[in-house]
Each structure stands twice: as C-alpha cells, then as structure tokens.
Amino acid sequence: SQTIHQWPATLVQPVGSPLSLECTVEGTSNPNLYWYRQAAGRGLQLLFYSIGIDQISSEVPQNLSASRPQDRQFILSSKKLLLSDSGFYLCAWSVKGQADYEQYFGPGTRLTVT
Amino acid sequence: GESVGLHLPTLSVQEGDNSIINCAYSNSASDYFIWYKQESGKGPQFIIDIRSNMDKRQGQRVTVLLNKTVKHLSLQIAATQPGDSAVYFCAETPASNTGKLIFGQGTTLQVKP
C-alpha cells in the first residue's frame, strides 16, 4: 500500500533562518506531488505541484522554493523565513492521469516562525 | 481568480441526525468537485467526488449534490456520528488535468452526543 511521510512534524524557526521540509512517498511510482500551506482556520493554498523529477510549477510567488531530486521525494525550502511563512504545510500525491484530483495527504508539518 | 467558498464556518448537529454542509463555487468550467475531511492536526482525507456532468452521487452514508445552475455543492452525511466531527472542505479542479485543486475555507462540523 502507499504511504506518504513528512518531517519534521513540528518546527519552530526564527525569522531569517533557512527552511527544509521533506516529503517522501512509498508504494507508488511517478506520482504527481503537491505542497500546500494551511493558515490557522483557513483552507489549503497550493504552493507547488510537480508532475516529474525536476518538473515543478509554482502557484504563488513567495520566498519558498521546491525541488524534486528523486521520483518520490519532494522538498520545500526557503533561504530566509518570514513571519508570514508560519502555518501547516501539507504534502500530497496523486496518481497521474486518472482521478488526479483524488489526492492523498501526508500528516503535515506545523511551522512556527518567531 | 477563481474561488470556492462555504456558507457556514461551523455546523453543530446532534448525533444521529443528518448533516448538510454547503459550498458555493465560482468557476463554471471546473470539471470535478470534491469533498475532503480534515481531523484536527491531520492532513485532509478524500471523501467523495462528483463530475460536472452529474448532479448527485452517493457513497457510504454520504451524498454529494451538485447544482450547476446556482454553482452550489453540498455534502449530506446520514446518521452523523461523533467520528464525523472534523473540518470539511470542498474543492474544485479546473478542466486542465493537472490535478490542481482550489479549496474552500472549510466548515467545522461538531457532533453533539
């Protein structure tokens, strides 16, 4: 069966520090991968999505970036965090082609920028 | 840009009653509409979807209704249970087959024992 992992689960970082969040998927190959951010009490905002290695689209201009060095690994990064980067970051995957709107989410990383 | 929103931020129901969660969308070109359930501290979980050429779809204890005339989507949960307590999000996907989802703000469902 497929599983999706995210780490760390929680993170507290000072303003201006770098960020690296990792997501890995097991049990499937060539998935679509997504990074979302969820502010407290709000819906999910799509940040990045990837249809393949080194194929990444950015949805929202910001100080975040994403990379996909391997088929089932998706990394969210920042060189300098802002207070507004605080939130719940969710990684998701979907099967390419059929029902790719049916996305499977990871457990999330709660980031607090202080 | 397109947005998907919800009519009520919180819905409180008695255990055993039916729940109806509503959603309004703005993009009439969207191909699929989806409901997700998010329990506290967890990622969202897919519940049910409906394609734009349908007006009703049933799952186990859940029914999704789509009214394209007024751009309205609803999720009906029969015999609501305490385990149904969560935030429910509607989402829509454009017809571009990228798997990109546009999420609404969410409705919190509280089930009273």
Short mmCIF file of C-alpha atoms in Angstrom, two decimals:
data_model
loop_
_atom_site.label_atom_id
_atom_site.label_comp_id
_atom_site.label_asym_id
_atom_site.label_seq_id
_atom_site.Cartn_x
_atom_site.Cartn_y
_atom_site.Cartn_z
CA SER A 1 0.00 0.00 0.00
CA GLN A 2 1.03 3.59 -0.50
CA THR A 3 2.23 5.79 2.32
CA ILE A 4 3.38 9.37 2.49
CA HIS A 5 5.79 10.71 5.07
CA GLN A 6 6.58 14.23 6.10
CA TRP A 7 9.16 15.53 8.52
CA PRO A 8 9.62 17.16 10.80
CA ALA A 9 6.17 17.11 12.39
CA THR A 10 6.70 20.46 14.09
CA LEU A 11 9.29 23.15 13.68
CA VAL A 12 9.99 26.47 15.34
CA GLN A 13 12.38 28.70 13.42
CA PRO A 14 13.48 32.32 13.82
CA VAL A 15 12.82 34.91 11.15
CA GLY A 16 15.57 34.93 8.55
CA SER A 17 16.60 31.31 9.08
CA PRO A 18 16.53 28.70 6.28
CA LEU A 19 13.91 26.00 5.92
CA SER A 20 13.86 22.50 4.53
CA LEU A 21 10.77 20.28 4.74
CA GLU A 22 10.84 16.82 3.26
CA CYS A 23 8.15 14.60 1.85
CA THR A 24 8.53 11.06 0.57
CA VAL A 25 6.01 8.68 -0.93
CA GLU A 26 6.24 4.90 -0.86
CA GLY A 27 4.39 2.24 -2.77
CA THR A 28 3.81 4.13 -6.00
CA SER A 29 5.89 5.44 -8.87
CA ASN A 30 5.79 8.60 -10.97
CA PRO A 31 3.18 10.33 -8.83
CA ASN A 32 2.08 13.93 -9.03
CA LEU A 33 3.33 15.69 -5.91
CA TYR A 34 1.99 18.81 -4.23
CA TRP A 35 2.90 21.23 -1.46
CA TYR A 36 0.09 23.11 0.29
CA ARG A 37 0.06 25.63 3.10
CA GLN A 38 -2.82 25.98 5.53
CA ALA A 39 -3.05 29.05 7.73
CA ALA A 40 -4.90 28.66 11.03
CA GLY A 41 -8.64 28.26 10.46
CA ARG A 42 -8.27 28.58 6.71
CA GLY A 43 -8.40 26.43 3.62
CA LEU A 44 -5.46 24.96 1.78
CA GLN A 45 -3.39 27.04 -0.57
CA LEU A 46 -1.50 25.22 -3.31
CA LEU A 47 2.16 26.30 -3.33
CA PHE A 48 3.86 23.92 -5.77
CA TYR A 49 3.00 20.90 -7.82
CA SER A 50 5.23 18.51 -9.72
CA ILE A 51 4.49 16.03 -12.46
CA GLY A 52 8.00 14.57 -12.53
CA ILE A 53 11.62 14.89 -11.46
CA ASP A 54 12.77 18.50 -11.84
CA GLN A 55 9.33 19.44 -13.23
CA ILE A 56 7.84 21.85 -10.75
CA SER A 57 5.27 24.60 -11.12
CA SER A 58 4.89 27.42 -8.66
CA GLU A 59 1.42 28.67 -7.91
CA VAL A 60 2.13 31.57 -5.60
CA PRO A 61 5.06 33.99 -5.79
CA GLN A 62 6.87 33.90 -2.46
CA ASN A 63 10.18 33.25 -0.80
CA LEU A 64 9.66 29.49 -0.91
CA SER A 65 11.01 27.03 -3.45
CA ALA A 66 10.50 23.34 -4.13
CA SER A 67 12.67 20.61 -5.57
CA ARG A 68 12.11 17.03 -6.62
CA PRO A 69 15.50 15.33 -6.73
CA GLN A 70 14.01 11.84 -6.90
CA ASP A 71 10.74 10.44 -8.22
CA ARG A 72 9.13 10.09 -4.81
CA GLN A 73 10.84 12.87 -2.90
CA PHE A 74 9.59 16.44 -2.70
CA ILE A 75 11.37 19.15 -0.74
CA LEU A 76 10.11 22.58 0.29
CA SER A 77 12.79 25.16 1.06
CA SER A 78 13.39 28.74 1.95
CA LYS A 79 16.61 30.70 2.29
CA LYS A 80 15.13 33.22 4.73
CA LEU A 81 11.89 32.64 6.58
CA LEU A 82 9.32 35.40 7.14
CA LEU A 83 6.79 35.59 9.94
CA SER A 84 4.06 35.09 7.34
CA ASP A 85 5.52 31.68 6.48
CA SER A 86 4.06 30.23 9.67
CA GLY A 87 1.42 27.61 9.00
CA PHE A 88 0.63 23.97 8.49
CA TYR A 89 2.46 22.56 5.46
CA LEU A 90 0.98 19.58 3.75
CA CYS A 91 2.45 17.37 1.08
CA ALA A 92 0.15 15.31 -1.12
CA TRP A 93 0.40 12.87 -4.00
CA SER A 94 -1.95 11.64 -6.68
CA VAL A 95 -1.94 9.05 -9.41
CA LYS A 96 -1.17 10.58 -12.76
CA GLY A 97 -3.98 10.75 -15.28
CA GLN A 98 -6.94 9.06 -13.71
CA ALA A 99 -8.63 10.96 -10.93
CA ASP A 100 -5.57 13.05 -10.22
CA TYR A 101 -7.79 15.32 -8.15
CA GLU A 102 -8.03 12.49 -5.61
CA GLN A 103 -5.04 13.49 -3.54
CA TYR A 104 -3.56 11.70 -0.57
CA PHE A 105 -2.15 13.96 2.08
CA GLY A 106 0.70 13.48 4.48
CA PRO A 107 0.49 14.19 8.22
CA GLY A 108 1.78 17.74 7.77
CA THR A 109 4.47 19.92 9.33
CA ARG A 110 3.46 22.70 11.68
CA LEU A 111 5.89 25.58 11.21
CA THR A 112 6.07 28.50 13.60
CA VAL A 113 8.32 31.39 12.63
CA THR A 114 9.24 33.54 15.61
CA GLY B 1 -9.11 34.39 -9.65
CA GLU B 2 -11.46 31.50 -9.03
CA SER B 3 -12.54 30.77 -5.51
CA VAL B 4 -14.53 28.18 -3.72
CA GLY B 5 -16.24 29.19 -0.54
CA LEU B 6 -18.53 27.84 2.12
CA HIS B 7 -21.69 29.30 3.54
CA LEU B 8 -21.17 28.49 7.23
CA PRO B 9 -17.96 28.27 9.23
CA THR B 10 -19.41 25.95 11.91
CA LEU B 11 -22.25 23.43 11.91
CA SER B 12 -23.41 21.77 15.11
CA VAL B 13 -25.64 18.68 14.91
CA GLN B 14 -26.99 16.06 17.25
CA GLU B 15 -25.59 12.56 16.98
CA GLY B 16 -27.85 10.52 14.73
CA ASP B 17 -29.18 13.49 12.79
CA ASN B 18 -28.35 14.19 9.19
CA SER B 19 -25.81 16.91 8.37
CA ILE B 20 -25.75 19.12 5.31
CA ILE B 21 -22.63 21.11 4.51
CA ASN B 22 -22.84 23.64 1.73
CA CYS B 23 -20.36 25.14 -0.68
CA ALA B 24 -20.54 27.77 -3.41
CA TYR B 25 -18.09 27.83 -6.28
CA SER B 26 -17.38 30.42 -8.92
CA ASN B 27 -15.68 28.63 -11.82
CA SER B 28 -18.36 27.18 -14.07
CA ALA B 29 -15.62 25.46 -16.14
CA SER B 30 -14.47 23.23 -13.28
CA ASP B 31 -14.52 19.55 -14.15
CA TYR B 32 -14.64 17.81 -10.79
CA PHE B 33 -15.83 18.79 -7.34
CA ILE B 34 -14.50 17.04 -4.31
CA TRP B 35 -15.14 16.88 -0.58
CA TYR B 36 -12.32 16.37 1.89
CA LYS B 37 -12.47 15.76 5.63
CA GLN B 38 -9.74 17.03 7.92
CA GLU B 39 -9.48 15.89 11.51
CA SER B 40 -7.60 18.02 13.97
CA GLY B 41 -3.84 18.00 13.39
CA LYS B 42 -4.03 15.71 10.36
CA GLY B 43 -3.97 16.05 6.63
CA PRO B 44 -7.24 16.11 4.66
CA GLN B 45 -8.84 12.85 3.62
CA PHE B 46 -10.72 12.33 0.36
CA ILE B 47 -14.42 11.61 0.94
CA ILE B 48 -16.27 11.74 -2.35
CA ASP B 49 -16.18 13.45 -5.72
CA ILE B 50 -18.66 14.36 -8.39
CA ARG B 51 -18.08 15.16 -12.02
CA SER B 52 -19.57 18.28 -13.53
CA ASN B 53 -21.91 16.24 -15.77
CA MET B 54 -23.63 14.68 -12.75
CA ASP B 55 -25.97 16.18 -10.17
CA LYS B 56 -25.87 13.52 -7.47
CA ARG B 57 -23.51 10.86 -6.25
CA GLN B 58 -23.85 8.58 -3.24
CA GLY B 59 -21.25 6.91 -1.11
CA GLN B 60 -21.39 5.15 2.20
CA ARG B 61 -23.52 7.45 4.43
CA VAL B 62 -22.58 10.43 2.27
CA THR B 63 -24.26 12.06 -0.71
CA VAL B 64 -22.91 14.91 -2.78
CA LEU B 65 -25.27 17.14 -4.73
CA LEU B 66 -24.22 19.49 -7.49
CA ASN B 67 -26.41 22.32 -8.74
CA LYS B 68 -24.62 23.91 -11.67
CA THR B 69 -27.36 26.46 -12.24
CA VAL B 70 -26.57 28.24 -8.99
CA LYS B 71 -22.99 26.90 -8.65
CA HIS B 72 -23.74 25.13 -5.42
CA LEU B 73 -22.33 21.94 -3.96
CA SER B 74 -23.46 20.15 -0.84
CA LEU B 75 -22.37 17.20 1.25
CA GLN B 76 -25.00 15.26 3.13
CA ILE B 77 -23.96 12.93 5.93
CA ALA B 78 -26.59 10.49 7.13
CA ALA B 79 -26.88 9.50 10.79
CA THR B 80 -23.99 11.71 11.87
CA GLN B 81 -21.60 10.08 14.32
CA PRO B 82 -19.04 11.58 16.74
CA GLY B 83 -16.29 10.36 14.39
CA ASP B 84 -17.66 12.69 11.72
CA SER B 85 -16.54 15.72 13.75
CA ALA B 86 -13.95 17.46 11.60
CA VAL B 87 -13.45 20.33 9.17
CA TYR B 88 -14.95 19.66 5.75
CA PHE B 89 -13.54 21.29 2.65
CA CYS B 90 -14.99 21.45 -0.79
CA ALA B 91 -12.57 21.72 -3.67
CA GLU B 92 -12.80 22.12 -7.40
CA THR B 93 -10.43 21.24 -10.16
CA PRO B 94 -10.14 23.14 -13.43
CA ALA B 95 -10.51 21.16 -16.62
CA SER B 96 -6.77 21.26 -17.29
CA ASN B 97 -5.97 17.80 -15.82
CA THR B 98 -3.07 18.93 -13.72
CA GLY B 99 -4.59 17.67 -10.51
CA LYS B 100 -4.59 21.21 -9.19
CA LEU B 101 -7.25 21.76 -6.58
CA ILE B 102 -8.82 25.00 -5.40
CA PHE B 103 -10.01 24.59 -1.84
CA GLY B 104 -12.74 26.46 0.00
CA GLN B 105 -12.35 27.81 3.52
CA GLY B 106 -13.87 24.85 5.35
CA THR B 107 -16.85 24.13 7.60
CA THR B 108 -16.31 22.75 11.08
CA LEU B 109 -18.80 20.00 11.90
CA GLN B 110 -19.43 19.47 15.61
CA VAL B 111 -21.41 16.41 16.61
CA LYS B 112 -23.14 16.61 19.98
CA PRO B 113 -23.68 13.34 21.86
#
